[in-house]
GROMACS .gro file of C-alpha atoms in nm:
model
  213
    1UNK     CA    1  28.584   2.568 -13.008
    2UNK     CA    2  28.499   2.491 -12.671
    3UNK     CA    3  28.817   2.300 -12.617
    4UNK     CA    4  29.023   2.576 -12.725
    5UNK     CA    5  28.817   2.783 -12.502
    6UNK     CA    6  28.953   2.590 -12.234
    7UNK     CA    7  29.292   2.587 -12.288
    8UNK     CA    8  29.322   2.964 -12.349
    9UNK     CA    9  29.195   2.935 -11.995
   10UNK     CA   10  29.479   2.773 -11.814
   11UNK     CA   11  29.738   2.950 -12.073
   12UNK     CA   12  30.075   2.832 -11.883
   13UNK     CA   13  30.226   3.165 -11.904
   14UNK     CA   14  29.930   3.382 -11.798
   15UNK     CA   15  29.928   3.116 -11.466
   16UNK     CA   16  30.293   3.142 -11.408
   17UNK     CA   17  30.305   3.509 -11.427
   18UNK     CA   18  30.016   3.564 -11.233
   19UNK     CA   19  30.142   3.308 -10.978
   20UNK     CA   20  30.456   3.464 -10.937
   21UNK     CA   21  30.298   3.814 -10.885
   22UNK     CA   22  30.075   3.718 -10.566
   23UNK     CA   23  30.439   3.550 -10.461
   24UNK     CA   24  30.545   3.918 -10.483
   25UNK     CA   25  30.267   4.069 -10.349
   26UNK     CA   26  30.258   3.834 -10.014
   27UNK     CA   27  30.596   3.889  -9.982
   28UNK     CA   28  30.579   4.291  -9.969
   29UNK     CA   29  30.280   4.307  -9.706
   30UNK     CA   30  30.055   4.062  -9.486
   31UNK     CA   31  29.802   3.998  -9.740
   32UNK     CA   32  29.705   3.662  -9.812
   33UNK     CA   33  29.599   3.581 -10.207
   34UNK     CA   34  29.385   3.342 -10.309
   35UNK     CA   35  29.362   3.314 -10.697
   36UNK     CA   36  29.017   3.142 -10.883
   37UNK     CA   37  29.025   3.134 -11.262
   38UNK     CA   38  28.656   3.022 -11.422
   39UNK     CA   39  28.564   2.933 -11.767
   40UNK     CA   40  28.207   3.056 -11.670
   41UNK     CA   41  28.037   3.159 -11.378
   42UNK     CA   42  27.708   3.121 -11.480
   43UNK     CA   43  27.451   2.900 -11.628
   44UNK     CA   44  27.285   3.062 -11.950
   45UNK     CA   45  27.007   2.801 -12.078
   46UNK     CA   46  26.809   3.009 -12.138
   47UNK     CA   47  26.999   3.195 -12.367
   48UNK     CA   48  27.100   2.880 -12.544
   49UNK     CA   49  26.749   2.791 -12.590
   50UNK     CA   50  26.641   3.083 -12.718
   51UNK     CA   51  26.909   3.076 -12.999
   52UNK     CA   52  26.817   2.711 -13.074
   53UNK     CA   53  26.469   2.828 -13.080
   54UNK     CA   54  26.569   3.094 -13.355
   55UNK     CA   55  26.768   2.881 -13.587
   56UNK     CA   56  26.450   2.665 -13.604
   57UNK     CA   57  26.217   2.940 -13.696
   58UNK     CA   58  26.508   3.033 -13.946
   59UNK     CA   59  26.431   2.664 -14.086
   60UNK     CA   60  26.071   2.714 -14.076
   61UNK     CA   61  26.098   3.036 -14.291
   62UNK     CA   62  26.302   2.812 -14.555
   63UNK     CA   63  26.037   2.485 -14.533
   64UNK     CA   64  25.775   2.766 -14.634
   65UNK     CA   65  25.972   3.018 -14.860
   66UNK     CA   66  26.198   2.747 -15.067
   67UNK     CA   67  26.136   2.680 -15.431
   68UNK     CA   68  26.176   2.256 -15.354
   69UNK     CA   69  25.926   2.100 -15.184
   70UNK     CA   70  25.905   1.934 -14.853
   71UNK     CA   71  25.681   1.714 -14.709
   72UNK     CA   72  25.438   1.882 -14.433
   73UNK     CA   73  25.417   1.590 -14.270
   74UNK     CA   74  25.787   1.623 -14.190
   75UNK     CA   75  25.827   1.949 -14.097
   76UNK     CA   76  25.796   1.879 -13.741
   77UNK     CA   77  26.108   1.633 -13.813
   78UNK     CA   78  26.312   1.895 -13.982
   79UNK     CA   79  26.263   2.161 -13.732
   80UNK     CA   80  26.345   1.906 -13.474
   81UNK     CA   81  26.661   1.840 -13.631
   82UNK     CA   82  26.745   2.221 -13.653
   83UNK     CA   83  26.695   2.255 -13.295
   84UNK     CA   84  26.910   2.065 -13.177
   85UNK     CA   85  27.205   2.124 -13.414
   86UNK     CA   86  27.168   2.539 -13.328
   87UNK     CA   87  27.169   2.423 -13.006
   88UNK     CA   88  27.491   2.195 -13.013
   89UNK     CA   89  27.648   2.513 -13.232
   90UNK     CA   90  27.555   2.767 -12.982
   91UNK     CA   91  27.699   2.571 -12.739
   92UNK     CA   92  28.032   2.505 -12.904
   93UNK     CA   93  28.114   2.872 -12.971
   94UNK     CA   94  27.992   3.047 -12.662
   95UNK     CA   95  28.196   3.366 -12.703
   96UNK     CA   96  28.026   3.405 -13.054
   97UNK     CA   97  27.708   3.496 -12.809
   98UNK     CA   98  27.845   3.683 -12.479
   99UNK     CA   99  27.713   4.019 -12.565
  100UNK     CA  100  27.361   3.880 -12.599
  101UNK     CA  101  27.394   3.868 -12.222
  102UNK     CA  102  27.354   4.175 -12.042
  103UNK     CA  103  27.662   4.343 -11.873
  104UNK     CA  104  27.442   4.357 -11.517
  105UNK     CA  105  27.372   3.956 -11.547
  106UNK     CA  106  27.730   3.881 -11.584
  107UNK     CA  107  27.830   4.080 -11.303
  108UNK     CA  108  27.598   3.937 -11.098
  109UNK     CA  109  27.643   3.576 -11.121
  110UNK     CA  110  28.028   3.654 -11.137
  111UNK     CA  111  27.979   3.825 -10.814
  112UNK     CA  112  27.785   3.512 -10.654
  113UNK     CA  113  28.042   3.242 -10.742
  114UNK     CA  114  28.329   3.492 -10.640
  115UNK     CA  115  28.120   3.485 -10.275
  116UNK     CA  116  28.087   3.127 -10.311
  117UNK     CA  117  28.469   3.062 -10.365
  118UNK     CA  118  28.587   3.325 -10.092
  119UNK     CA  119  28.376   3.063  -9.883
  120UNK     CA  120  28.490   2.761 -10.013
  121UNK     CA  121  28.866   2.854 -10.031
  122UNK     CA  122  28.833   2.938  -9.655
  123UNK     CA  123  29.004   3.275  -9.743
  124UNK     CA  124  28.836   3.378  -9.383
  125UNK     CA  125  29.051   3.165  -9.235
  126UNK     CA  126  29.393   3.366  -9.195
  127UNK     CA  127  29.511   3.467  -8.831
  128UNK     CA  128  29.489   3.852  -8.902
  129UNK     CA  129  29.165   3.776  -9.142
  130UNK     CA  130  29.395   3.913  -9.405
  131UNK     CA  131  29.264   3.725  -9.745
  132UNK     CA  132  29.226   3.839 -10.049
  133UNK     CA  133  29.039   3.653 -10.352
  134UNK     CA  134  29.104   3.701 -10.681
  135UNK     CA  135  28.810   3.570 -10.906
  136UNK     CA  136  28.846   3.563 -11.244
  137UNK     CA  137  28.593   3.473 -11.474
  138UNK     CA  138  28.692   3.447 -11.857
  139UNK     CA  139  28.324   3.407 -12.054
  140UNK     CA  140  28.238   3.713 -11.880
  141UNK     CA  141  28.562   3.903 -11.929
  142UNK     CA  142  28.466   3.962 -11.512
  143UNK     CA  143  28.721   4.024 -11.231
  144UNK     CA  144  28.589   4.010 -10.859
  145UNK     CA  145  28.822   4.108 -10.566
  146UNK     CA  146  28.691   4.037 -10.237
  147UNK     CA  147  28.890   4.101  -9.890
  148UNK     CA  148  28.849   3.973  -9.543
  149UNK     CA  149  28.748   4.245  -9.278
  150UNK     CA  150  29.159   4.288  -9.185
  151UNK     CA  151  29.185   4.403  -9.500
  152UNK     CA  152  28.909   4.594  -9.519
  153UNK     CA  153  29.010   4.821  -9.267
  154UNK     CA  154  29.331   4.950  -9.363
  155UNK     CA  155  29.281   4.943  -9.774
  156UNK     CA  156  29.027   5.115  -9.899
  157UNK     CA  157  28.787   4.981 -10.140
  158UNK     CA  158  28.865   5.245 -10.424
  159UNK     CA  159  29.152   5.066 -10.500
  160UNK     CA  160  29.024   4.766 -10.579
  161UNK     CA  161  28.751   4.897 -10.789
  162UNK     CA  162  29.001   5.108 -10.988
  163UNK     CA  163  29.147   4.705 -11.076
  164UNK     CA  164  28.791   4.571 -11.114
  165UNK     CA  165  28.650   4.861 -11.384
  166UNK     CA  166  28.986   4.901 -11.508
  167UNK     CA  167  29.009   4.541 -11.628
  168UNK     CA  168  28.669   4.440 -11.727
  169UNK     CA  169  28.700   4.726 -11.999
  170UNK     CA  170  28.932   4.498 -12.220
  171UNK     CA  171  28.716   4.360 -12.539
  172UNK     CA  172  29.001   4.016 -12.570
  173UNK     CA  173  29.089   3.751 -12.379
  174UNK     CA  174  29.504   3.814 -12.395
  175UNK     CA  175  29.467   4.199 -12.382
  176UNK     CA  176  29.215   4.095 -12.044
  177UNK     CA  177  29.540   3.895 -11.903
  178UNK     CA  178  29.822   4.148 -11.940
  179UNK     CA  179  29.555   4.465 -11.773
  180UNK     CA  180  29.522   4.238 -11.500
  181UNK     CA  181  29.917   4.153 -11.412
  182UNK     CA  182  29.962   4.498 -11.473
  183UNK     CA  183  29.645   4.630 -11.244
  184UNK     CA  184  29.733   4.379 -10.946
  185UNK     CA  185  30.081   4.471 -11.001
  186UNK     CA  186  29.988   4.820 -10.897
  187UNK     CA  187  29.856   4.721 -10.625
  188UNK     CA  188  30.174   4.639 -10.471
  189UNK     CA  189  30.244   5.001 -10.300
  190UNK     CA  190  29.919   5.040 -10.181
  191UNK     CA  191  29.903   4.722 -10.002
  192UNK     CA  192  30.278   4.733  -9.876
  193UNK     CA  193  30.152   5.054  -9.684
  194UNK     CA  194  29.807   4.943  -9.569
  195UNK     CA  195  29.917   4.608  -9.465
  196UNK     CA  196  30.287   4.604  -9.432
  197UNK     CA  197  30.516   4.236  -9.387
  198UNK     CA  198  30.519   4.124  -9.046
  199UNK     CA  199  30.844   3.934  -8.893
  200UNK     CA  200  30.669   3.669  -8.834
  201UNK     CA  201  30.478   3.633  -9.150
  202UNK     CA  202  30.360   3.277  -9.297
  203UNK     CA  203  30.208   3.154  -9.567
  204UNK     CA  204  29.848   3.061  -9.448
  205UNK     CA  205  29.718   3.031  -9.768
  206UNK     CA  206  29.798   2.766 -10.065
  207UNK     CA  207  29.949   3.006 -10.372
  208UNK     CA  208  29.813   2.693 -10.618
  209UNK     CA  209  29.557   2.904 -10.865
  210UNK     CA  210  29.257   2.700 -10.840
  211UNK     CA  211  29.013   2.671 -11.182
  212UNK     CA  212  28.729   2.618 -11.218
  213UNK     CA  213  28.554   2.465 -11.535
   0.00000   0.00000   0.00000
């Protein structure tokens, strides 16, 4: 259900772990982590209409083909009616429908919020413009990692697509979780040497993983 859906979302254990890694991570170099979580990053009405749109023509094939009767005169109330219950189903088990969305589209809009939220988290804002955001998106199965310009120019960007493509290839929701502690976890060395700890070191950024629903 969509509830459940939700909850899987803000798993307690996934957050803790994934909290204490960018602990880890800050503390072995200068980088600054910013964590997002989403349900969904994007807005897929169409999609849902189109379904709803089907499971009404799926009713109209049954007012014509059935052996019992139904009033003409009613079909418009009957189709109606299956509508908008294929439409409240498709909307309570969206992961039943993901793949009907193309791979490209769900990058994209991932990719849009995760500029959004780099924005809105002010992960800019650091002294040595050393932010990281980590955008994860869980409808999508999508993981976004965008850096400020400090970073940019000691780390290079392969790494961070060898997290991206590595993690995005899980088909489930837990086996998504445990690639991605265990991807960002490898990032640890790289980033220790790019951007090692200063002395003077603070922590400019809240470590709170922010969701979004």
């Amino acid at each position: 259900s969509a509830e459940l859906f939700r909850t899987q979302m803000t798993d307690d254990s996934f957050a803790q772990k994934l909290t204490d890694l960018v602990g880890v991570l800050e503390k072995r170099s200068s980088i600054e982590v910013v964590v997002v979580l989403a349900v969904r990053s994007g807005g897929y009405q169409d999609l849902e209409h189109m379904l709803a749109f089907v499971g009404s023509m799926l009713c109209l094939l049954y007012l014509i083909h059935s052996p019992t009767e139904f009033q003409t005169d009613l079909w418009v109330v009957w189709l109606g009616l299956a509508y908008l219950t294929s439409l409240v189903l498709v909307r309570k088990f969206p992961t039943l429908w993901r793949h009907l969305t193309s791979v490209r589209r769900r990058r994209s809009q991932c990719l849009e919020q995760a500029r959004c939220a780099f924005v809105e988290e002010r992960v800019a804002s650091t002294r040595d413009r050393s932010g990281m955001l980590l955008y994860v998106s869980q409808w999508e199965r999508e993981v976004v990692l965008l850096t400020d310009l400090g970073v940019d120019r000691h780390l290079p960007q392969s790494h961070l697509h060898q997290v991206e493509n590595s993690v995005r290839r899980e088909p489930s929701w837990g086996a998504f979780q445990q690639k991605l502690l265990s991807e960002m976890a490898g990032l640890e060395g790289p980033l220790a040497e790019a951007l090692p700890a200063a002395a003077d070191d603070s922590n400019e950024l809240e470590d709170q993983i922010r969701v979004r629903r």
